[in-house]
mmCIF file with all atom_site columns, C-alpha atoms in Angstrom:
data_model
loop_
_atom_site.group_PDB
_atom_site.id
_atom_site.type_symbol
_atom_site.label_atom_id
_atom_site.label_alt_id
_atom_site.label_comp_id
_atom_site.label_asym_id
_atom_site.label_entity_id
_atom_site.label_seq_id
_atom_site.pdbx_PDB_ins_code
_atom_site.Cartn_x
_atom_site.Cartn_y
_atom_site.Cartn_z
_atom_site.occupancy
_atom_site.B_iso_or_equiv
_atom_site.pdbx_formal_charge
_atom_site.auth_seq_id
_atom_site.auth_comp_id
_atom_site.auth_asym_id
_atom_site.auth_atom_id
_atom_site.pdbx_PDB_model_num
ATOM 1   C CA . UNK A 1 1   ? 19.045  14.861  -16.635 1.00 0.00 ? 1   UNK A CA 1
ATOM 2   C CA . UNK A 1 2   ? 18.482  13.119  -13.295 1.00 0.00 ? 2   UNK A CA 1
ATOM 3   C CA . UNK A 1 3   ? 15.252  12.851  -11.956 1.00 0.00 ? 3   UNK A CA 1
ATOM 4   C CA . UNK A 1 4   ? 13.902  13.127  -8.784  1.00 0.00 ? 4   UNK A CA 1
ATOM 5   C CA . UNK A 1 5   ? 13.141  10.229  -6.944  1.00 0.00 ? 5   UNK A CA 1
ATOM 6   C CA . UNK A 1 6   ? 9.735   9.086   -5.956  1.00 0.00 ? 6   UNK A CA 1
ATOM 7   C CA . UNK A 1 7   ? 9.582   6.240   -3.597  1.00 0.00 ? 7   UNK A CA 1
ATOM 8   C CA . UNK A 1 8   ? 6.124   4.266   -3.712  1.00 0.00 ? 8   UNK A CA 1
ATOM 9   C CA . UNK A 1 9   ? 4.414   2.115   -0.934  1.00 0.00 ? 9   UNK A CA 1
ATOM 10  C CA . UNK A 1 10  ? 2.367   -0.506  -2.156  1.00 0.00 ? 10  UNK A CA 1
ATOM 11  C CA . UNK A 1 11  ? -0.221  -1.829  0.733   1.00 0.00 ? 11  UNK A CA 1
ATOM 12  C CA . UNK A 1 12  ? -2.829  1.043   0.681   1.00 0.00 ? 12  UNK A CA 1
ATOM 13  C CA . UNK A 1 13  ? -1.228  3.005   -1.777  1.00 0.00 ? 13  UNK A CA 1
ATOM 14  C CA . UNK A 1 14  ? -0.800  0.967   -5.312  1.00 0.00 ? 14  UNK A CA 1
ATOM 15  C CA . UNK A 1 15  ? -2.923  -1.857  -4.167  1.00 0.00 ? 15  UNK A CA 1
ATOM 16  C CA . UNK A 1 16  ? -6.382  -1.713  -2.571  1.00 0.00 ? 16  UNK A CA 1
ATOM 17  C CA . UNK A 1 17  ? -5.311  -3.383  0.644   1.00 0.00 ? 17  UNK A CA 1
ATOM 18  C CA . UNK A 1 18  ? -8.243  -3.705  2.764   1.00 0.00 ? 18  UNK A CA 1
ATOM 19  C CA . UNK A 1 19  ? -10.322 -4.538  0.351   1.00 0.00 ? 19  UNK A CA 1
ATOM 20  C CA . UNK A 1 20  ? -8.164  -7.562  -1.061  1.00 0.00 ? 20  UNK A CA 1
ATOM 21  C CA . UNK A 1 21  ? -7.577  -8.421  2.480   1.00 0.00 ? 21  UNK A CA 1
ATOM 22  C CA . UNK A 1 22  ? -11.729 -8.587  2.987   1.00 0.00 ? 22  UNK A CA 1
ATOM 23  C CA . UNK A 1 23  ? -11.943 -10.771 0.216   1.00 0.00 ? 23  UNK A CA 1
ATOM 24  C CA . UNK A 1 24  ? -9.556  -13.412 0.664   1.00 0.00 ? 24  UNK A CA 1
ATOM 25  C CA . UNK A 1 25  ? -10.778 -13.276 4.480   1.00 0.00 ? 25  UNK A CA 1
ATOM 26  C CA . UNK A 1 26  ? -14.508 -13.937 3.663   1.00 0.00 ? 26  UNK A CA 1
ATOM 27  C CA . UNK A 1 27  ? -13.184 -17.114 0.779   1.00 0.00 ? 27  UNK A CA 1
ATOM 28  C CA . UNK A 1 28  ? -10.808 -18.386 3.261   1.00 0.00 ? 28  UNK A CA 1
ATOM 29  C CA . UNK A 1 29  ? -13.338 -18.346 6.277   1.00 0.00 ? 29  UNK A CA 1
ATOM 30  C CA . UNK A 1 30  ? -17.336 -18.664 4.636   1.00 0.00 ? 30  UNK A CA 1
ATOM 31  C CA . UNK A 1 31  ? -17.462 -22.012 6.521   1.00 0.00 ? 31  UNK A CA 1
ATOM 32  C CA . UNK A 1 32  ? -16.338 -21.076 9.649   1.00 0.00 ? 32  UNK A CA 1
ATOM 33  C CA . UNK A 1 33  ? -19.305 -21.275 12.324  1.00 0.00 ? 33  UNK A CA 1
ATOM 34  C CA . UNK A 1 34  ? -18.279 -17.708 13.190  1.00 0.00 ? 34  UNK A CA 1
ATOM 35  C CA . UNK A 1 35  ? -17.728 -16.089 10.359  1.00 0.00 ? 35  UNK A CA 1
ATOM 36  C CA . UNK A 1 36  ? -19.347 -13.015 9.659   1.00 0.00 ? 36  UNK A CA 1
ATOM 37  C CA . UNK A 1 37  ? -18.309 -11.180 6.200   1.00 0.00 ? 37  UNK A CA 1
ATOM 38  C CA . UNK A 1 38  ? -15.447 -8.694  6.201   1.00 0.00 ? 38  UNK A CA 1
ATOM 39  C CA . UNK A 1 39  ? -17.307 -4.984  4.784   1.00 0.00 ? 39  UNK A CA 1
ATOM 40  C CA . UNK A 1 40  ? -13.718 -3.353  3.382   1.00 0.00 ? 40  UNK A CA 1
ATOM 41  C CA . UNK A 1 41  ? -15.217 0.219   4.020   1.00 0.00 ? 41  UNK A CA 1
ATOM 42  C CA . UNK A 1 42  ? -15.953 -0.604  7.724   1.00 0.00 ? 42  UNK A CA 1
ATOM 43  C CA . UNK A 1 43  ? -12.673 -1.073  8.203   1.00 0.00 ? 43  UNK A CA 1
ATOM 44  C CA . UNK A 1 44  ? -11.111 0.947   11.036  1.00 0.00 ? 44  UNK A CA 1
ATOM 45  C CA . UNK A 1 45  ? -8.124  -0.931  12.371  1.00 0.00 ? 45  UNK A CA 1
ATOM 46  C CA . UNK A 1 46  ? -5.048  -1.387  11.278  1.00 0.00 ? 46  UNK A CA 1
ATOM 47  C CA . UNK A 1 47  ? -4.565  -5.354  11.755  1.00 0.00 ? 47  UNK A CA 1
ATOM 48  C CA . UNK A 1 48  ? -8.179  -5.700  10.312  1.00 0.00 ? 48  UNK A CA 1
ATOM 49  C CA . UNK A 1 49  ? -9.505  -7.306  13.442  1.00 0.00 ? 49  UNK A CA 1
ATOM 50  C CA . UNK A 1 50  ? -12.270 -5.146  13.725  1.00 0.00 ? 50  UNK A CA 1
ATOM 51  C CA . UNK A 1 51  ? -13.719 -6.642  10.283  1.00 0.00 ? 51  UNK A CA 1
ATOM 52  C CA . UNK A 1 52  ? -11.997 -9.937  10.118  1.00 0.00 ? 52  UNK A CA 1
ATOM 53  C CA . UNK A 1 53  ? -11.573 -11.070 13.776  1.00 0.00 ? 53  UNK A CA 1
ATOM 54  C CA . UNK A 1 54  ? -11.094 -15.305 12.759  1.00 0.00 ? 54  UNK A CA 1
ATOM 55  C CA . UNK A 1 55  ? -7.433  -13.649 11.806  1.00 0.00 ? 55  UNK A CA 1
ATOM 56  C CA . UNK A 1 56  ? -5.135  -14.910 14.713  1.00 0.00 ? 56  UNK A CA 1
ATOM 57  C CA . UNK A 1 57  ? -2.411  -13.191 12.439  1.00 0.00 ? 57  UNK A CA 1
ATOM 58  C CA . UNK A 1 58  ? -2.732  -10.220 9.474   1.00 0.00 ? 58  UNK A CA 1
ATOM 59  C CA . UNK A 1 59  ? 0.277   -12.080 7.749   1.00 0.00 ? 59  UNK A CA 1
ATOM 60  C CA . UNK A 1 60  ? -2.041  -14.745 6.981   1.00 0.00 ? 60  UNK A CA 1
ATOM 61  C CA . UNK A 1 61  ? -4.235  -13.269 4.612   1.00 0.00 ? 61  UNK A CA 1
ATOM 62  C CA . UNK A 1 62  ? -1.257  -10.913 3.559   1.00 0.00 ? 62  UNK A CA 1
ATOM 63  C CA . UNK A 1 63  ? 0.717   -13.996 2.483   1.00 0.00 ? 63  UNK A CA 1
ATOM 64  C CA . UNK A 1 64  ? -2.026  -16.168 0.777   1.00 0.00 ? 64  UNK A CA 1
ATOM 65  C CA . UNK A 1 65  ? -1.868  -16.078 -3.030  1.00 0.00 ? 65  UNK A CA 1
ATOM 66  C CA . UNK A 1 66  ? -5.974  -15.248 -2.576  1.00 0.00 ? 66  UNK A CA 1
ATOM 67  C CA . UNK A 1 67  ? -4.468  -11.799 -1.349  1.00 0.00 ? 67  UNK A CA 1
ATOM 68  C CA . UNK A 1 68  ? -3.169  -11.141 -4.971  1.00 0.00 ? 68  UNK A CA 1
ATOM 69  C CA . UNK A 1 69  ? -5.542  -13.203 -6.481  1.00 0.00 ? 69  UNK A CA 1
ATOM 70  C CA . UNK A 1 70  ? -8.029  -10.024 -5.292  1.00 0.00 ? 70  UNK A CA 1
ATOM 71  C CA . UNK A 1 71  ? -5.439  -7.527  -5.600  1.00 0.00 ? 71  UNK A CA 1
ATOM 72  C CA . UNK A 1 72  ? -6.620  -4.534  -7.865  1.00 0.00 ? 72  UNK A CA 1
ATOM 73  C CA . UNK A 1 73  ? -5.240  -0.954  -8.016  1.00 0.00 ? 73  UNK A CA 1
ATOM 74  C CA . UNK A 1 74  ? -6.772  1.546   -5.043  1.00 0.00 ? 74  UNK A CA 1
ATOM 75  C CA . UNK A 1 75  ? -8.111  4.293   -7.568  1.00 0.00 ? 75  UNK A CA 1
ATOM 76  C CA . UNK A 1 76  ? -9.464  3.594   -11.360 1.00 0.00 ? 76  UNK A CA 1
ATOM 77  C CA . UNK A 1 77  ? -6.852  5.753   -12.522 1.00 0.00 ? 77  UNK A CA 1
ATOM 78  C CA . UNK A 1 78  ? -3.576  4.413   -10.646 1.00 0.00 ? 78  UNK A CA 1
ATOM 79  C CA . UNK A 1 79  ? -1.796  2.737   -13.039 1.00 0.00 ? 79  UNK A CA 1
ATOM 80  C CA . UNK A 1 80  ? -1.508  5.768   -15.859 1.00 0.00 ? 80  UNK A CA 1
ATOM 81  C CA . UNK A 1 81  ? -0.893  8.008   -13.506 1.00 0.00 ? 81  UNK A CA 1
ATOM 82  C CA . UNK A 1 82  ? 1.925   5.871   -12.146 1.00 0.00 ? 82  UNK A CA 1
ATOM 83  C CA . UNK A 1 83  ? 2.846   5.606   -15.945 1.00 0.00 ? 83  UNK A CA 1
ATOM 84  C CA . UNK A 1 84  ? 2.642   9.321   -16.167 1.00 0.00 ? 84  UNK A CA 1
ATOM 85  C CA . UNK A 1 85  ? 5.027   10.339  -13.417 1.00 0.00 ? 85  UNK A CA 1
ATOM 86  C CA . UNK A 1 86  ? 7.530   7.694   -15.104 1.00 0.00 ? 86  UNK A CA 1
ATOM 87  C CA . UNK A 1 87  ? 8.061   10.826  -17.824 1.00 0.00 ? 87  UNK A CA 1
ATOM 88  C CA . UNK A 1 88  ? 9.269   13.404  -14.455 1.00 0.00 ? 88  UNK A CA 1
ATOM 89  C CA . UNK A 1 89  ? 10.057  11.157  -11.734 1.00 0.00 ? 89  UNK A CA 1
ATOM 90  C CA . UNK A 1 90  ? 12.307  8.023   -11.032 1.00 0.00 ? 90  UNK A CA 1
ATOM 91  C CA . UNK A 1 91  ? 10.075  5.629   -9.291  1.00 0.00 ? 91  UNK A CA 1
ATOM 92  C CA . UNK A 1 92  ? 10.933  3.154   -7.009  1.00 0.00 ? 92  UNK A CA 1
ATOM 93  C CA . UNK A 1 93  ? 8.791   0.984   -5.149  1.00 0.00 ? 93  UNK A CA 1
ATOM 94  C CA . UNK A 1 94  ? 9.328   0.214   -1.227  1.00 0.00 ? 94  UNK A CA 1
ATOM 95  C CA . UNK A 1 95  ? 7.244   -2.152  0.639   1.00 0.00 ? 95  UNK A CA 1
ATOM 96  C CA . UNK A 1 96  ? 7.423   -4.130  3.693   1.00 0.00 ? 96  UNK A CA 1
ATOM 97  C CA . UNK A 1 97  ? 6.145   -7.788  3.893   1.00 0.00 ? 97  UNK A CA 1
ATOM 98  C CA . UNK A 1 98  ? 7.056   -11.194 4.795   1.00 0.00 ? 98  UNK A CA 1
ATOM 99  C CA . UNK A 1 99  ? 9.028   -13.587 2.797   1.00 0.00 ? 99  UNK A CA 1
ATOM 100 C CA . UNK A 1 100 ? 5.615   -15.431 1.288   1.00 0.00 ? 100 UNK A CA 1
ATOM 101 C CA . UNK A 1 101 ? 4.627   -11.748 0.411   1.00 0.00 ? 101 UNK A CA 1
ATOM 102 C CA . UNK A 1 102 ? 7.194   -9.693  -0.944  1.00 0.00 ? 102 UNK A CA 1
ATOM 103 C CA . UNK A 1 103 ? 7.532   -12.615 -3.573  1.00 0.00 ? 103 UNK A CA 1
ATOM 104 C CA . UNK A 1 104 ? 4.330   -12.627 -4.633  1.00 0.00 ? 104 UNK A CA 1
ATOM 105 C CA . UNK A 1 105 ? 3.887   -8.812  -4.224  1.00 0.00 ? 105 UNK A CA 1
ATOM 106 C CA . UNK A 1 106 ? 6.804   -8.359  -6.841  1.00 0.00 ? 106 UNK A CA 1
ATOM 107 C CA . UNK A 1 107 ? 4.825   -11.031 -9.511  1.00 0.00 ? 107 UNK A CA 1
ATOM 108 C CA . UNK A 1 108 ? 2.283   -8.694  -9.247  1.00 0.00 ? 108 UNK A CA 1
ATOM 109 C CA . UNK A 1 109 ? 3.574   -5.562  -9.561  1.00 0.00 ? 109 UNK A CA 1
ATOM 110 C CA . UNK A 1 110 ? 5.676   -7.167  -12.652 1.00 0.00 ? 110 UNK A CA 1
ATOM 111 C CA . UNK A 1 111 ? 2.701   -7.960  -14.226 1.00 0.00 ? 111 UNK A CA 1
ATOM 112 C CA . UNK A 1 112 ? 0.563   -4.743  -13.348 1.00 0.00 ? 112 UNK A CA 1
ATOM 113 C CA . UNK A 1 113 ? 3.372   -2.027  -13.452 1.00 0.00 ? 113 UNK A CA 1
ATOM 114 C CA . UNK A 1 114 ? 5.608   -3.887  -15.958 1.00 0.00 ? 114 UNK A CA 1
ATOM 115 C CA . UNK A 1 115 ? 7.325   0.239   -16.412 1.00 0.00 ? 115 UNK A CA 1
ATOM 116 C CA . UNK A 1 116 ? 8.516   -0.176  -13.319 1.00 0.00 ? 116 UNK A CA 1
ATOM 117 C CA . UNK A 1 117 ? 11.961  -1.236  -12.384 1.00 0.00 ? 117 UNK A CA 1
ATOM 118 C CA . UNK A 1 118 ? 13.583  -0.802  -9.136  1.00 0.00 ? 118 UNK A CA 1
ATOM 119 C CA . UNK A 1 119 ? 12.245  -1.886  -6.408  1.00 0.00 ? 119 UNK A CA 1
ATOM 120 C CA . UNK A 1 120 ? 13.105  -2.164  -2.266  1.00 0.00 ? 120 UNK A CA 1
ATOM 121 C CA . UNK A 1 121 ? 11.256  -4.838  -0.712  1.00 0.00 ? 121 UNK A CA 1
ATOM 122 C CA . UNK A 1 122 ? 11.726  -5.231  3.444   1.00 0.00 ? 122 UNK A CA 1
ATOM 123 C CA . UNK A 1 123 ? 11.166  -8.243  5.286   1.00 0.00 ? 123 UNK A CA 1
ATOM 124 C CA . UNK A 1 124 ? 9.164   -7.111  8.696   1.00 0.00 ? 124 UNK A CA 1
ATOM 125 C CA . UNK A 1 125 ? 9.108   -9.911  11.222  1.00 0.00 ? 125 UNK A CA 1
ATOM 126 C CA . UNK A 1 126 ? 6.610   -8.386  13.403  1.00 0.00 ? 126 UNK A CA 1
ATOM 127 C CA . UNK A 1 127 ? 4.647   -5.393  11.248  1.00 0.00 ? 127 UNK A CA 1
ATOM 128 C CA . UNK A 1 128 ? 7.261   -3.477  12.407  1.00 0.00 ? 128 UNK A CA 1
ATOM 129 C CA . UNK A 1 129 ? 6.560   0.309   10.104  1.00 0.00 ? 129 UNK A CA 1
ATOM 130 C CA . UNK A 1 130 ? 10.012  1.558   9.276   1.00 0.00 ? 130 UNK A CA 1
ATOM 131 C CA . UNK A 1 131 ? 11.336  2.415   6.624   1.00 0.00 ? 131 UNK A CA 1
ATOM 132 C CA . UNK A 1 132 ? 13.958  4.027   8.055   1.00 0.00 ? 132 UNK A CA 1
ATOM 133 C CA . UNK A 1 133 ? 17.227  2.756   6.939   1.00 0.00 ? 133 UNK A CA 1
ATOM 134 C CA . UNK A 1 134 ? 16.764  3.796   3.261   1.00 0.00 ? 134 UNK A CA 1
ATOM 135 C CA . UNK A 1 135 ? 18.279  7.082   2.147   1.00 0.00 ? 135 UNK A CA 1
ATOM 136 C CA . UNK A 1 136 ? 15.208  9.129   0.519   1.00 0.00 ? 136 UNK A CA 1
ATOM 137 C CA . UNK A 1 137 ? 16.977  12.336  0.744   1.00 0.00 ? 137 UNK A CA 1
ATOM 138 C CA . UNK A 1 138 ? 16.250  14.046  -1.741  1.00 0.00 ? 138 UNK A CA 1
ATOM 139 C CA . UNK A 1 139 ? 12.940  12.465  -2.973  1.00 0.00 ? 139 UNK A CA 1
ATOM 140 C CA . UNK A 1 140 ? 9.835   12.824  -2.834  1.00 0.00 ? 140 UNK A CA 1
ATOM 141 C CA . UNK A 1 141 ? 7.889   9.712   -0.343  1.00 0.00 ? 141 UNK A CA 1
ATOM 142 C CA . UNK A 1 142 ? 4.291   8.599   -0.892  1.00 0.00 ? 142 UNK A CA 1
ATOM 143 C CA . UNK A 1 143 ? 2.743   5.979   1.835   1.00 0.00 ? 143 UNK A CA 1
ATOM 144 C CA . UNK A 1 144 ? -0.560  5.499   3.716   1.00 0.00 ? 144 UNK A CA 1
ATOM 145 C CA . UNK A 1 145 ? 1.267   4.354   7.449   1.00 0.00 ? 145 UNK A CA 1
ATOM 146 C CA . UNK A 1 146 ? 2.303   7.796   9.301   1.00 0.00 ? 146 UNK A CA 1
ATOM 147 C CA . UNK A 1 147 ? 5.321   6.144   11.317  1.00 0.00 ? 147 UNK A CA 1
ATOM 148 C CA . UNK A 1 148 ? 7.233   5.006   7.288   1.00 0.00 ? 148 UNK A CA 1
ATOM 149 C CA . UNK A 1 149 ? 6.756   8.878   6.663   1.00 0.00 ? 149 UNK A CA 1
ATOM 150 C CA . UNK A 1 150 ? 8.509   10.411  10.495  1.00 0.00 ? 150 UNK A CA 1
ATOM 151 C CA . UNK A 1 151 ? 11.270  7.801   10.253  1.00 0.00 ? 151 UNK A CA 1
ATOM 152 C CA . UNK A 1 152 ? 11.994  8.801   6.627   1.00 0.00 ? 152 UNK A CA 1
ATOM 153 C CA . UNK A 1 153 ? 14.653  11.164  5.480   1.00 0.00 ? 153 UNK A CA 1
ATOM 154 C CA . UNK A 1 154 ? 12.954  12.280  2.110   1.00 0.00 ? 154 UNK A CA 1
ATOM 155 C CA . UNK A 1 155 ? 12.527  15.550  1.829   1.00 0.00 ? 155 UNK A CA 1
ATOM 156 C CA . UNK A 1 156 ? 9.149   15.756  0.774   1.00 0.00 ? 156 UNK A CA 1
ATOM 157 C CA . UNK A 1 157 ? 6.630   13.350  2.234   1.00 0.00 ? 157 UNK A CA 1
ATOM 158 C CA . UNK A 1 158 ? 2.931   12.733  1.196   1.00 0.00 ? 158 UNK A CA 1
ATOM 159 C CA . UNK A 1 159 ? 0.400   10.957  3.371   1.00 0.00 ? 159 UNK A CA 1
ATOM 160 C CA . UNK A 1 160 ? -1.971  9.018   1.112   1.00 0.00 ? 160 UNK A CA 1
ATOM 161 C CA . UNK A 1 161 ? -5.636  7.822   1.264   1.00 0.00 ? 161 UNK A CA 1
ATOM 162 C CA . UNK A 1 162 ? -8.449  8.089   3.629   1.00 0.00 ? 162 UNK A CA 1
ATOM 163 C CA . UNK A 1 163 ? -8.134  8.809   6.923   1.00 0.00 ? 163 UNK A CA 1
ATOM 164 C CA . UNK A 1 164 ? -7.536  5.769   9.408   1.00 0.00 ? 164 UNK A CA 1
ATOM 165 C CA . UNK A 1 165 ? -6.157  5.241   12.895  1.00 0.00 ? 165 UNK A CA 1
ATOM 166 C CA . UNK A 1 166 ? -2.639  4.588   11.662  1.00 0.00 ? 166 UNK A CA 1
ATOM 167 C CA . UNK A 1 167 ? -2.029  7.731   9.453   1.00 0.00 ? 167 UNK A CA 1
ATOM 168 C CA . UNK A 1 168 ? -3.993  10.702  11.060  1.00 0.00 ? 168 UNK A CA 1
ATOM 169 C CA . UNK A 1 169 ? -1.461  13.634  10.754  1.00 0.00 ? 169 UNK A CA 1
ATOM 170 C CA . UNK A 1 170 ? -1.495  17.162  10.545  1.00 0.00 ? 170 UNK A CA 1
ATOM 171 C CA . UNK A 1 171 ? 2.235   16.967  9.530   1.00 0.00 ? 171 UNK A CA 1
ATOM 172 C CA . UNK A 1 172 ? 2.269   16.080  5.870   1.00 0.00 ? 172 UNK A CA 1
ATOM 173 C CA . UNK A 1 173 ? -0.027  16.710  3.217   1.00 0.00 ? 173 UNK A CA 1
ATOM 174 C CA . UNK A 1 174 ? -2.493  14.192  2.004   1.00 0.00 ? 174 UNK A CA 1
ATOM 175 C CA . UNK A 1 175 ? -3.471  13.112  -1.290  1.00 0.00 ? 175 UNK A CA 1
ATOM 176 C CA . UNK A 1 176 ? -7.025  11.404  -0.603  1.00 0.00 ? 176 UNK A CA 1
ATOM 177 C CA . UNK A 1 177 ? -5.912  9.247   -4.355  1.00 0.00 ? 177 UNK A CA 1
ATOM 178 C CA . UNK A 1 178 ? -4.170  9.290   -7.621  1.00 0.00 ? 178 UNK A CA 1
ATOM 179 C CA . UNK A 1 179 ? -6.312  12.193  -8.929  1.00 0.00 ? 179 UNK A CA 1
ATOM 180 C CA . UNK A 1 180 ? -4.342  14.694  -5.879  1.00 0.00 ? 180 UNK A CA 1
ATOM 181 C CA . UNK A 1 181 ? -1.169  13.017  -7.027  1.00 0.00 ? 181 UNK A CA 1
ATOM 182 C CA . UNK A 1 182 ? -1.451  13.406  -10.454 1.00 0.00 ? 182 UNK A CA 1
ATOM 183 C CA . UNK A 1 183 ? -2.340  17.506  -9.598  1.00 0.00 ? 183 UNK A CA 1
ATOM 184 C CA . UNK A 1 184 ? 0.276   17.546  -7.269  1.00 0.00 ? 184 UNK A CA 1
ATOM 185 C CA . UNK A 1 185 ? 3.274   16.114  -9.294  1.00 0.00 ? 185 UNK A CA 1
ATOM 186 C CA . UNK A 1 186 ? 2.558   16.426  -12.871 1.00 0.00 ? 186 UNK A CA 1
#
């Protein structure tokens, strides 16, 4: 039987993003005379700025092995659901990164969703969101950044997570976390 494919982001979907990205920000920059700690649930922008504004680029925290060394899963119950859909759905992760990144991205992923196997990883020289040039028809396409989703050709697409200035739709349905996807798809 061939099952449907489910493409996964990572960045805001598996991984608690902003929150990772807060804490490697306030290690990395406690002794700055500036510094002011990053709150992960103020967070309103997507290049961080607005909570970590000693940044001069959002590839620097994404890149530094503190990043992963906070990563954790968004929702408490990510990782069996993940394990779950495995049974119905062929899962593939696709993320965009840099270089530094996507290598350390995939170590943890290896580690934390060991079930997993395929995987599309995209260099982005620029945060340039597109996803575009991967064939999803036919699948089913999970991701928190509204532009992956409209230059996608899967045929079902699901916005996912709170509400933020880079994924406010009323085109696709949202799944606020892994609870909504596990009642959606199972």
């Amino acid at each position: 039987m061939n099952k449907t494919k489910l493409f996964l982001d990572v960045d805001g979907v598996i991984i608690d993003s902003i929150k990772a990205y807060c804490s490697a920000y306030n290690e990395i920059y406690k002794n700055h005379s500036k510094f002011t700690p990053a709150i992960w649930y103020e967070c309103k922008k997507w290049d961080l700025k607005d909570v970590a504004p000693l940044v001069k680029s959002c590839n620097e925290i994404f890149s530094s092995p503190l990043f992963f060394k906070y990563a954790e899963f968004i929702n408490i119950n990510t990782k069996e659901v993940i394990k779950e859909l495995c049974n119905k759905y062929r899962i593939i992760i696709c993320s965009i990164g840099t270089p530094e990144n996507i290598a350390q991205k995939s170590l943890w992923l290896k580690e934390n969703l060991p079930h997993i196997k395929e995987y599309i990883f995209l260099v982005n020289d620029g945060c340039k969101m597109d996803k575009s040039f991967i064939d999803m028809s036919s699948s089913i396409f999970i991701d928190d950044v509204v532009s992956n989703l409209d230059s996608s050709n899967a045929d079902y697409k699901i916005v996912f997570g709170d509400e933020y200035e880079w994924n406010k739709t009323n085109k696709y349905l949202r799944c606020y976390n892994w609870t909504d996807i596990h009642r959606l798809l199972i």
